[in-house]
XYZ file of C-alpha atoms in Angstrom:
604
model
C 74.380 -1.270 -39.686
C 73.770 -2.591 -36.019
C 76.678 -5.782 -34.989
C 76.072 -8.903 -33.954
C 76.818 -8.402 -30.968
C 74.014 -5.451 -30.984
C 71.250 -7.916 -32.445
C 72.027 -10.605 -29.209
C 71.056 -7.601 -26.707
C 68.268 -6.651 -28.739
C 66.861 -10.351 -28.937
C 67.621 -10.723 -25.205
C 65.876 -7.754 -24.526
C 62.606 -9.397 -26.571
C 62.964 -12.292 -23.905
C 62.790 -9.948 -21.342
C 66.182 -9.654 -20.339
C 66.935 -6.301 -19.298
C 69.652 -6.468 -16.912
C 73.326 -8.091 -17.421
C 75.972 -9.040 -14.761
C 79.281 -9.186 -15.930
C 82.642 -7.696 -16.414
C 84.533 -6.292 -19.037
C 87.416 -7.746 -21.255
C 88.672 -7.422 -24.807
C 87.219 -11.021 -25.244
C 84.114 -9.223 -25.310
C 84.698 -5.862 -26.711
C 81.898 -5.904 -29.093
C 79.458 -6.515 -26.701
C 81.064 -3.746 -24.701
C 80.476 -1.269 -27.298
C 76.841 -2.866 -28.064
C 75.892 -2.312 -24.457
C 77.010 1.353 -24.971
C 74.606 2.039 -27.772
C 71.887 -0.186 -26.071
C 71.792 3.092 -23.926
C 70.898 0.906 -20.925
C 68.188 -1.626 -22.096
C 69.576 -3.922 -21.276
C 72.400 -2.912 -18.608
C 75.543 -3.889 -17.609
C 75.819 -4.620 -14.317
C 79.665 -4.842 -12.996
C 80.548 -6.719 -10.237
C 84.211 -7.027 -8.571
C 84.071 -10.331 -10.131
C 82.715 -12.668 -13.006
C 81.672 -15.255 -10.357
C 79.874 -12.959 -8.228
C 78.112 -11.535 -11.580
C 76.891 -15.467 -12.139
C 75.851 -15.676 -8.722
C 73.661 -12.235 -8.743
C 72.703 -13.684 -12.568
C 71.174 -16.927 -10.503
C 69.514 -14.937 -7.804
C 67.972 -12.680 -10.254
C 66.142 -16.010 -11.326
C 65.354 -17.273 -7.981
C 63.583 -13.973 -6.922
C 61.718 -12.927 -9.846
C 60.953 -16.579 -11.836
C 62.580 -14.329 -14.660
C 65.676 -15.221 -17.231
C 68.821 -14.305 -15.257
C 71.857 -13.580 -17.707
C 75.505 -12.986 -17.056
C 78.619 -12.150 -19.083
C 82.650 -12.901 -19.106
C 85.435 -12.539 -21.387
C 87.528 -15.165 -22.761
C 89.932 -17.339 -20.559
C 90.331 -16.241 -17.190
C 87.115 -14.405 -17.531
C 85.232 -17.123 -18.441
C 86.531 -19.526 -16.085
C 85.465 -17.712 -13.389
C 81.977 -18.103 -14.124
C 81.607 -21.539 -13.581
C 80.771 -21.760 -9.430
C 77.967 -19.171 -10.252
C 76.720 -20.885 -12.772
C 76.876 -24.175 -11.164
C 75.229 -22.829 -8.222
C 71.780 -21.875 -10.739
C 72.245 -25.232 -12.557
C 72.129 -27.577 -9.017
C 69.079 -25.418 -8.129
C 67.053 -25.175 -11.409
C 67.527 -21.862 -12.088
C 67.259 -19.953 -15.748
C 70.275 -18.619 -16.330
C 72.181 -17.647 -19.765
C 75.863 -17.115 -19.905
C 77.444 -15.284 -23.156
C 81.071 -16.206 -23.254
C 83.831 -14.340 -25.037
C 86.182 -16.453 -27.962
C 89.115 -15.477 -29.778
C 88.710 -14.329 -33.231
C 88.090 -18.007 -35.235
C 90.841 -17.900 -37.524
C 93.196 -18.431 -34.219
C 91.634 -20.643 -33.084
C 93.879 -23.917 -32.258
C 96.967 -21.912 -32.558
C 97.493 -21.906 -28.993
C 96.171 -18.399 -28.749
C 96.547 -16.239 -25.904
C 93.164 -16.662 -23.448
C 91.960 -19.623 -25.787
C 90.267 -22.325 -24.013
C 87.987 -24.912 -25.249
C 84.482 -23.231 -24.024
C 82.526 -25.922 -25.654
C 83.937 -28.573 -23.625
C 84.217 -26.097 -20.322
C 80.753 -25.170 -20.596
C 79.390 -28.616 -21.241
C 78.706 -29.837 -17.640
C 77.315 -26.571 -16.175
C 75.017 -25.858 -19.962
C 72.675 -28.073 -20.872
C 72.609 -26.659 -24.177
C 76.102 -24.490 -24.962
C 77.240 -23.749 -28.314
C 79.633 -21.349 -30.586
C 78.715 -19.075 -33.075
C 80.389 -19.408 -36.178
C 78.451 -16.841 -38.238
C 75.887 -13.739 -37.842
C 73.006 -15.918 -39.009
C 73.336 -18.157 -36.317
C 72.838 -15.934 -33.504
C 69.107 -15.573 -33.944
C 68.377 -19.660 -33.216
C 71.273 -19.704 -30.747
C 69.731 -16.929 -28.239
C 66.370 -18.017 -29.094
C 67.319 -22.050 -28.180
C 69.324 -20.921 -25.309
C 66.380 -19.446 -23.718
C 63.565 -21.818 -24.042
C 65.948 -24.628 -23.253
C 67.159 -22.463 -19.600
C 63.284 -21.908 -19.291
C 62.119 -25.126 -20.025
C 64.355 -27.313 -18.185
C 65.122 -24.499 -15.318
C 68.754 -24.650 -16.168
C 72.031 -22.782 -17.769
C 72.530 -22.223 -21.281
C 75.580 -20.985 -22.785
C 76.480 -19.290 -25.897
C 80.231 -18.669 -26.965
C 80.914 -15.718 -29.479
C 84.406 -15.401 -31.308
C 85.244 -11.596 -30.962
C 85.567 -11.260 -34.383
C 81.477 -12.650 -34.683
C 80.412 -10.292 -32.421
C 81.864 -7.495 -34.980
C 80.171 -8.204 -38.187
C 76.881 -7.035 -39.495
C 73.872 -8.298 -38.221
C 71.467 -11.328 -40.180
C 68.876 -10.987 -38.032
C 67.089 -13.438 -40.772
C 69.145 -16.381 -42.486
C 69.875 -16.521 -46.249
C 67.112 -18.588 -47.251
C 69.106 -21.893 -48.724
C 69.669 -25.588 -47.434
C 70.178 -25.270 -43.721
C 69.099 -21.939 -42.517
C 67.411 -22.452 -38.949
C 64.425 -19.847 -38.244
C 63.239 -19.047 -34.819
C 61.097 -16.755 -33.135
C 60.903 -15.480 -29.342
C 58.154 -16.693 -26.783
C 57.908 -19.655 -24.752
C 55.066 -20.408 -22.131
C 55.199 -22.674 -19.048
C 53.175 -25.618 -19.378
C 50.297 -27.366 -17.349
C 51.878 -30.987 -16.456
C 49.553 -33.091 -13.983
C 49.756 -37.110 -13.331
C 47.185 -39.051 -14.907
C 43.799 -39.259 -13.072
C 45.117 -43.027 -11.777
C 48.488 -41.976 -10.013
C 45.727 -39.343 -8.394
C 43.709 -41.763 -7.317
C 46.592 -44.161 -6.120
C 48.557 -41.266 -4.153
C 44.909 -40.027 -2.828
C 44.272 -43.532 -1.183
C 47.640 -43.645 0.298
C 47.425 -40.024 2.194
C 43.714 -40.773 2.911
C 44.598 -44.044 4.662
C 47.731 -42.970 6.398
C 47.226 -41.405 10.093
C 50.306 -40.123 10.638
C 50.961 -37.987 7.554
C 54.703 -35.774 7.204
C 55.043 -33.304 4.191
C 58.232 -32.246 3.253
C 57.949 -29.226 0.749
C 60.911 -27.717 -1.207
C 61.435 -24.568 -3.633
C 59.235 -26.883 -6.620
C 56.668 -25.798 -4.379
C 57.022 -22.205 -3.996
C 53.712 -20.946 -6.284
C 51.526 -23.349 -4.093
C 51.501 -22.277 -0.877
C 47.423 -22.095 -0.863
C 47.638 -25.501 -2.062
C 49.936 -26.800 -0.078
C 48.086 -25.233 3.341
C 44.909 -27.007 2.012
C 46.383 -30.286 1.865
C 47.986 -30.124 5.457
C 44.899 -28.979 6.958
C 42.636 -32.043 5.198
C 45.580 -34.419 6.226
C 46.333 -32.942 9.647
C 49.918 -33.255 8.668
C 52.865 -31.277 9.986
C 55.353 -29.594 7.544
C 58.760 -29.558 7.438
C 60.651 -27.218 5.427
C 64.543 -28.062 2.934
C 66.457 -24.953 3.468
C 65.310 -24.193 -0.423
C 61.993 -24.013 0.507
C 62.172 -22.023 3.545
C 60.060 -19.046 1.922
C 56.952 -22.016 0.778
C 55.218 -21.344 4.201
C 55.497 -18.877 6.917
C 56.598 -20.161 10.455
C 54.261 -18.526 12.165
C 51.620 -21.585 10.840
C 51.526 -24.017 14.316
C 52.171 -27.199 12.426
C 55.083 -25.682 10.684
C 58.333 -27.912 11.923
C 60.987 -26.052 9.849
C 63.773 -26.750 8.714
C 65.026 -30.951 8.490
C 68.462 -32.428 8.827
C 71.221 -31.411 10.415
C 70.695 -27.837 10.568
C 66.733 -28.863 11.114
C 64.785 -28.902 14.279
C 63.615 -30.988 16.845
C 60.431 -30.895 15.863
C 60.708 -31.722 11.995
C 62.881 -34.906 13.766
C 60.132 -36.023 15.605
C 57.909 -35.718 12.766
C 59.675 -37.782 10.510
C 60.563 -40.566 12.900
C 57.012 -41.096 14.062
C 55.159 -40.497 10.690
C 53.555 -43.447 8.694
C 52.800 -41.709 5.445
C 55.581 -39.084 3.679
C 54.129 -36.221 1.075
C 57.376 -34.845 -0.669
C 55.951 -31.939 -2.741
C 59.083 -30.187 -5.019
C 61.917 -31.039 -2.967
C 65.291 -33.058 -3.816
C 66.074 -33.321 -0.064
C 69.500 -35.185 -0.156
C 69.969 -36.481 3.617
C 67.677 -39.698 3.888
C 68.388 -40.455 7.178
C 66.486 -37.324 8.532
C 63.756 -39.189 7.043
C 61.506 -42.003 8.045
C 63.338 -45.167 8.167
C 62.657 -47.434 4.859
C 59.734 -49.177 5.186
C 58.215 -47.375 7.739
C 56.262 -44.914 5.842
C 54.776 -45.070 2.152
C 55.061 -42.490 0.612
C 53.551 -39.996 -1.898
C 55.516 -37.693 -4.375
C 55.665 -34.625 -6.197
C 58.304 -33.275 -8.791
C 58.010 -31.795 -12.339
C 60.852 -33.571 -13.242
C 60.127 -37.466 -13.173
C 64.415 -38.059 -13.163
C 63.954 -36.992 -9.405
C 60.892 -39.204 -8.490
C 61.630 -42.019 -6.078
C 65.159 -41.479 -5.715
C 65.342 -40.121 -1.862
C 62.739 -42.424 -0.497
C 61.179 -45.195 -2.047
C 57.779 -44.194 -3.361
C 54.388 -45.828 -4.247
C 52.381 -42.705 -6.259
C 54.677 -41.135 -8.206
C 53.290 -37.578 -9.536
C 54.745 -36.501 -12.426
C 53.807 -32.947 -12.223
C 53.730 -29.226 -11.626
C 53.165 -28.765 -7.870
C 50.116 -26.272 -7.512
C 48.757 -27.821 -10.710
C 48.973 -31.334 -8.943
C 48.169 -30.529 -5.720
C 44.705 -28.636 -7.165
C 43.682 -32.024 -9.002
C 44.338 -34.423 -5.774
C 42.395 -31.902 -2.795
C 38.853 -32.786 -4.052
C 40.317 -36.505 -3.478
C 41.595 -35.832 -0.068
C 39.152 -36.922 2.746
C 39.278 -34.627 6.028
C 40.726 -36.417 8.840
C 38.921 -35.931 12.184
C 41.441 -37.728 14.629
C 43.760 -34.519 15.244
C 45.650 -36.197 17.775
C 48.791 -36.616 15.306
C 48.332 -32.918 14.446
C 48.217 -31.990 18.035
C 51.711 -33.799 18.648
C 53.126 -32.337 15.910
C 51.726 -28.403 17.575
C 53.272 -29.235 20.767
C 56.127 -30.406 19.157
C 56.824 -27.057 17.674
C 55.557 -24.722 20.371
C 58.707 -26.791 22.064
C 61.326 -26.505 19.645
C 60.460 -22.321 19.364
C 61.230 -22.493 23.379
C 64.361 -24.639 22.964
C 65.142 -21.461 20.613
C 64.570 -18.433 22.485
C 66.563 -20.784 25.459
C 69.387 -21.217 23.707
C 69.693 -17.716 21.931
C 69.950 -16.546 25.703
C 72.626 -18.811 26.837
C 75.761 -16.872 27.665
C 79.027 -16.342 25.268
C 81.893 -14.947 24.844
C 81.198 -12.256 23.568
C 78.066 -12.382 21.696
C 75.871 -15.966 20.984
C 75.552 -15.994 17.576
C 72.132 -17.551 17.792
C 71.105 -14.309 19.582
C 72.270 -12.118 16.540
C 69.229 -14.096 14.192
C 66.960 -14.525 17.395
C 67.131 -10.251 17.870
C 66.681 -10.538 13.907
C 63.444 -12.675 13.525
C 61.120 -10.401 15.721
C 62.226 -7.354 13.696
C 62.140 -8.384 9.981
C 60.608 -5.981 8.062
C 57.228 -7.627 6.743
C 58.343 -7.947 2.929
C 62.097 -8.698 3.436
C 64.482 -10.438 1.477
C 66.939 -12.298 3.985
C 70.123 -14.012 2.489
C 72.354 -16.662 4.127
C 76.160 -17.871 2.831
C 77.491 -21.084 3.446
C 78.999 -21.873 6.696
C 77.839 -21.482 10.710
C 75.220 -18.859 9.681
C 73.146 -20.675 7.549
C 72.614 -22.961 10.784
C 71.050 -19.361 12.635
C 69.607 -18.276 8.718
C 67.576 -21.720 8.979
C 66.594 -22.307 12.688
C 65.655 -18.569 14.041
C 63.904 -16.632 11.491
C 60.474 -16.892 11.738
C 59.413 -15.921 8.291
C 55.936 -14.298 7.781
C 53.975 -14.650 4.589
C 55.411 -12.571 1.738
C 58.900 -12.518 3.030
C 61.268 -14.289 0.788
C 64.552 -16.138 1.874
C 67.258 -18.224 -0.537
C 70.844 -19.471 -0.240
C 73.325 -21.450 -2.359
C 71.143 -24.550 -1.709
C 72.602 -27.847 -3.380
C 76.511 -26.551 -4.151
C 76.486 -25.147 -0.611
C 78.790 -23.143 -2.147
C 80.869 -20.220 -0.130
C 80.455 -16.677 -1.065
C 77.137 -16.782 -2.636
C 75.196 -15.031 0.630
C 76.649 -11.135 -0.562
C 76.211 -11.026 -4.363
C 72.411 -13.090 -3.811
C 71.638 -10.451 -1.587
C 73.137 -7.585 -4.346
C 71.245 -9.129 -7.012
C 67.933 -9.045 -4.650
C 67.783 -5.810 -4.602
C 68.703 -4.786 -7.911
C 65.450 -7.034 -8.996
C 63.380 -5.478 -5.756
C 64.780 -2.163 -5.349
C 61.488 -1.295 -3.000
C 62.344 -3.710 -0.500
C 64.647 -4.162 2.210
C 67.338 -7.014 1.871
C 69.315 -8.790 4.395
C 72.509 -11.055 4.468
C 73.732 -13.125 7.069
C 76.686 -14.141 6.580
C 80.482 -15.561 8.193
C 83.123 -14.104 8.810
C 84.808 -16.655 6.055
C 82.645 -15.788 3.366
C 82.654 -11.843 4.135
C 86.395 -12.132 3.393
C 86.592 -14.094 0.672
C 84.480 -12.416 -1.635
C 81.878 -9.972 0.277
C 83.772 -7.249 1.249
C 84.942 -6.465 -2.312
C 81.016 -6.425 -3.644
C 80.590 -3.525 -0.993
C 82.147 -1.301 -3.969
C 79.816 -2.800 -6.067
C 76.561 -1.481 -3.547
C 79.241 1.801 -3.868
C 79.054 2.000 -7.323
C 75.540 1.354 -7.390
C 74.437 3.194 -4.686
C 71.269 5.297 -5.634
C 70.457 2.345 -7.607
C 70.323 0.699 -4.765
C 68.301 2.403 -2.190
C 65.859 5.117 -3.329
C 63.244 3.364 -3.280
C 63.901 1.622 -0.063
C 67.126 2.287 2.156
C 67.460 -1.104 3.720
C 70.591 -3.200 2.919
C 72.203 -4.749 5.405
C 74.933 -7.172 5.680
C 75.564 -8.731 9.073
C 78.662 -9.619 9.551
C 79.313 -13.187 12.327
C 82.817 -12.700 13.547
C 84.667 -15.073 15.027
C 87.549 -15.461 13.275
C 86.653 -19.437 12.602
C 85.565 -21.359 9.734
C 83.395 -22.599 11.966
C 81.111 -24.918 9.994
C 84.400 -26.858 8.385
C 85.862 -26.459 12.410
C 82.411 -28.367 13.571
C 82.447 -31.143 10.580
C 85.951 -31.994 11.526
C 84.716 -32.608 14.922
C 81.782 -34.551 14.450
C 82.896 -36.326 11.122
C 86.323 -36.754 11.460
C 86.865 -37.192 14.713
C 89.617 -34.551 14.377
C 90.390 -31.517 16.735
C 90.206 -27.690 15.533
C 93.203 -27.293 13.944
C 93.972 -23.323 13.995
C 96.714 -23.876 10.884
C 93.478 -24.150 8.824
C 90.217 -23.014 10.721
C 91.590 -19.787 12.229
C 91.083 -16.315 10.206
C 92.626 -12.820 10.520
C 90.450 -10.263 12.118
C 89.260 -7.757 9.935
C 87.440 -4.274 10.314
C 84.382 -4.856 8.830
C 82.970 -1.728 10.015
C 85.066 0.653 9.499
C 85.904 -1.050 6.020
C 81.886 0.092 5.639
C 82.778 3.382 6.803
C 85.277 4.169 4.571
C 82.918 3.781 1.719
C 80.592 6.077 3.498
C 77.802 3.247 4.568
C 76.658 2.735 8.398
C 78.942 0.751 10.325
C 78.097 -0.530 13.115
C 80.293 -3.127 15.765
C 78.369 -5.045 18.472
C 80.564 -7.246 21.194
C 77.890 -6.941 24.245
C 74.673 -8.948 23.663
C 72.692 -6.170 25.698
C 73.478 -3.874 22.494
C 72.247 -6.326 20.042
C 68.457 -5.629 19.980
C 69.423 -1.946 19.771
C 71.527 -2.488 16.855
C 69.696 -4.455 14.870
C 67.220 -1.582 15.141
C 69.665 1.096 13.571
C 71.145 -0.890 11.105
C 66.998 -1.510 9.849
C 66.479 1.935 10.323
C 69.623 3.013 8.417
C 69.180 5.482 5.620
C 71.874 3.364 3.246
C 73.595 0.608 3.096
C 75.026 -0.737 6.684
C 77.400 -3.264 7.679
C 76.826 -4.909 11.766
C 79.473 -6.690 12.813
C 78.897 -9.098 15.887
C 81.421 -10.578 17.492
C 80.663 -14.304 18.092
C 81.566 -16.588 20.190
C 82.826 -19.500 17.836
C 82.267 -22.232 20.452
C 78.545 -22.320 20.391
C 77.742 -25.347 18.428
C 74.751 -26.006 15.695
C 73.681 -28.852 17.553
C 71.595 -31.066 15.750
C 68.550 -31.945 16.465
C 69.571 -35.294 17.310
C 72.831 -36.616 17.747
C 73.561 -39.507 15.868
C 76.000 -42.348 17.773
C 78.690 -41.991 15.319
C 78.790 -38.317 15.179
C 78.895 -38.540 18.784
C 81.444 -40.641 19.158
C 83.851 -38.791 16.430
C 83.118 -35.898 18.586
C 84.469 -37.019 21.936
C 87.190 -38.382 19.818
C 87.976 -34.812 18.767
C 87.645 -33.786 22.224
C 90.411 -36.871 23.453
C 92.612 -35.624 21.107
C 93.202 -31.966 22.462
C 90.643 -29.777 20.912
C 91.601 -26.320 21.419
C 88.432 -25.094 22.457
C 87.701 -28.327 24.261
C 86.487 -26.799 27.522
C 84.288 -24.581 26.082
C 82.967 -26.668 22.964
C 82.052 -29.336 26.076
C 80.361 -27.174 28.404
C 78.647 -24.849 26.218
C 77.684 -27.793 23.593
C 75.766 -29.701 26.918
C 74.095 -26.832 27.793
C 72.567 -25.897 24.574
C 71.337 -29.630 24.387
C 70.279 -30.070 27.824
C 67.763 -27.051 26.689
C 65.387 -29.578 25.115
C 65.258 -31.679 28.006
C 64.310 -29.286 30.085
C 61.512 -27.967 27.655
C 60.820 -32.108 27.732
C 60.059 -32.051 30.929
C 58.404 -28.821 31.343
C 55.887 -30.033 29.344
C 55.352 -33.424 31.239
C 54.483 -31.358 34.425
C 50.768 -31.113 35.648
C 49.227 -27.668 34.410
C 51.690 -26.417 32.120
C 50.039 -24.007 30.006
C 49.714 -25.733 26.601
């Protein structure tokens, strides 16, 4: 007679789940021996750690669009799902969590590993509940599933140990209160009425200087997306979720906004009369036009989100390709260009500030170099990874992604230590294609190097189909990002008690578990490298070491950021020298692109 714990995999299975991340614990032994006789449909996956199984879990979703599902014991176990999981909720990602209980007649006893789940779970689920008998589990996977499809969220569902033991109801006694469900859910067609059309149509029609900014909501419309630039002559600028919605290589294509954005996407936004928000939750509002300046057009799925970054007068309620397809036949063609051709020359600019910067001189290595040597190499259907920190600066600013390539971080938590296990989980959904992580020194340590054992573990898995997984490795012993923010928003020096980190041997750490290691510290062998590690037949860790004092300058410097920066300096920065000098010569590259540009017969 199968468990209950067998009939959960089976009904996960029937929703398509067919992969697990978690790791084992006597809180969940029936599931353990459940996945046994599931004879691997669906898998366990084990990580080094619960929270790097939630994080794979989330980037499962993010890649494929599919359910991504995770597992933890009770307590401890548990616990440390919650950054994972709050990484997929903050970026509208399916994701179901099964959670391990103590046996319910302990329960309130002060048990060993009992925690409340329900009230644990309760900000990170939108729908999380316990299952207090066999006949239950049937609605509870089925509700957990439409409601993480539906609302692009995490569901949890908490099973006492001694549940997960009995025999199966796969169908309720039929009496007063039995609950029947079935599987299957589809995505519905949501479009604004034909008058918010009409109203948002008039405003982009009459606007001349027209800005879209375009976010992951609008991932499955890139066609659309291109079509309403090109009848608007409007330049696109890109949230670092959305980096993947259009490729770079697209002229009018500013890339990424804010403070890890470009010049370009700057100028567009402080010059533009009209702003077309299509899927996006873009938090920084004053990257973007200055209230009142431009009115502005919007367009989210989720009407909570409409109108509350910039105030807006046509407020689509909608799916974005679904919209976007009912307002183009309203669009009018504009035939002034001239905004369109700033916006070009804007962004031919900005990719020379680039490849001027990348080539500045460090000590050793310019970590803009490492993603400049990247960009022309990607293979054409990669899957490139960024973790929180420094990197994600490089991760947003150099690669120029082509269509087909996809790219994703921890967006909205920003969390640490997500870049790795996203990159893990990547492949395990794309086994044919080569994946890439970029990633800090920081976040390498705190959790990366331990999921190498995981790509150990999994290593056929992992590259038979395709070879290429590569995790490169910034070193420069600085948590740089936090080392930066003190600067510019604190007005504080580096203070090495906190910022500094050990060094590490990344590479031979790789070696040891038999992967390609390879160590760069002289930009001339950068290119090269980057070409081996690609070429590698297995996993491969590059380490570059970075100069730390190469700052993400923005692409413009606010007055009190750069005031709280000199500050930082006054006060006996211990990199001040080098933070000064090499900080005014990365800016001083967009002057001199400025004025390159103003002379008679440049090349345009």
């Amino acid at each position: 007679m199968p468990k209950v714990a067998d009939y959960v995999l089976q009904r996960l299975g029937e929703w398509g789940v067919h992969r697990i991340y978690g790791y084992p614990g006597d809180g969940i032994n029936g599931f353990l021996g459940a996945l046994d006789r599931a004879d691997g449909d669906p898998e366990l996956i084990q990580p080094r750690h619960e929270e790097m199984g939630a994080f794979m879990a989330g980037a499962h979703a993010k890649f494929t669009g599919e359910l991504g599902c995770c597992i933890a014991t009770s307590g401890g176990g548990a616990i440390h799902l919650l950054n994972g999981l709050y990484d997929a909720k903050l970026d509208h990602q399916p994701v179901v969590a099964i959670v391990g209980q103590q046996k319910r007649f302990s329960l309130g006893a002060a048990f060993q590993q009992e925690i409340d789940p329900t009230v644990l779970f309760t900000d990170v689920s939108e729908f999380v509940q316990t299952c207090m008998h066999p006949a239950q589990a049937r609605q509870l996977v089925d509700r957990a599933c439409k409601v993480a499809l539906s609302n692009r969220t995490v569901a949890t569902i908490v099973f006492p140990v001694d549940v997960q033991e009995e025999d199966a109801q796969p169908s309720p006694p039929r009496t007063h209160g039995a609950v029947y469900t079935s599987v299957g859910w589809t995505r519905p067609r949501v479009i604004p009425p034909d008058t918010e059309l009409a109203k948002a149509a008039e405003i982009l029609n009459e606007g001349s200087k027209v800005a879209m900014l375009v976010g992951q909501g609008a991932a499955e419309a890139q066609d659309e997306v291109v079509a309403a630039a090109e009848l608007l002559g409007a330049g696109v600028a890109k949230t670092l979720l959305g980096r993947e919605v259009l490729p770079d290589d697209l002229p009018y294509v500013t890339g990424p906004i804010g403070l890890l954005g470009s010049t370009a996407s700057y100028e567009l936004m402080k010059d533009a009369d009209t702003l077309f928000m299509i899927g996006t939750s873009f938090p920084y509002a004053e990257w973007l036009p200055e209230e009142g300046q431009a009115k502005a057009v919007e367009i989210d799925i989720d009407g909570r989100m409409i109108g509350v970054r910039y105030p807006v007068q046509a407020n689509l309620v909608g799916d974005s390709r679904d919209t976007l397809t009912a307002l183009l036949p309203l669009l009018r063609r504009k035939e002034d260009r001239s905004w369109r051709e700033k916006i070009e020359k804007e962004v031919e600019q900005w990719w020379r500030v680039l490849d001027d910067r990348a080539h500045e001189p460090a000590d050793p290595v310019n970590p803009q170099l490492v993603a400049y040597e990247l960009s022309s190499r990607l293979p054409e259907d990669a899957i490139v990874t960024t973790d929180s920190g420094s990197a994600t600066n490089w991760w947003a600013q150099y690669l120029r992604l082509g269509r087909g390539m996809r790219a994703s971080l921890a967006g909205t938590l920003a969390t640490m230590g997500a870049g790795t296990p996203y990159a893990i989980g990547a492949k395990f959904a794309y086994p044919d294609r080569p994946v890439i992580a970029l990633v800090g020194d920081g976040a390498f340590q705190m959790n990366g190097m331990a999921e190498l054992v995981t790509v150990k573990r999994y290593l056929d898995r992992l590259t038979a189909q395709n070879p290429t997984l590569v995790f490169c490795v910034l070193n420069n012993q600085d948590l740089n990002q936090v080392t930066w923010e003190q600067r510019a928003e604190s007005g504080d020096p580096k203070f090495m008690g906190t910022q500094w980190i050990p060094d590490v041997p990344y590479t031979e750490f790789a070696k040891l578990l038999g992967f390609e290691g390879i160590k760069v510290d002289d930009p001339a062998d950068l290119g090269a490298a980057w070409d081996r590690a690609l070429a590698a037949n297995g996993p491969c860790v590059l380490e570059v070491v970075t100069d730390p004092e190469i700052p993400p300058v923005p692409p413009h410097i606010k007055k009190e950021l750069g005031k709280k920066s000199a500050m930082a300096m006054m006060k006996g920065d211990p990199e001040e020298a080098g933070v000064i000098t090499k900080g005014a010569k990365q800016k001083l590259h967009e002057f001199t692109e400025s004025v390159k540009d103003a002379m008679p017969g440049r090349n345009k």
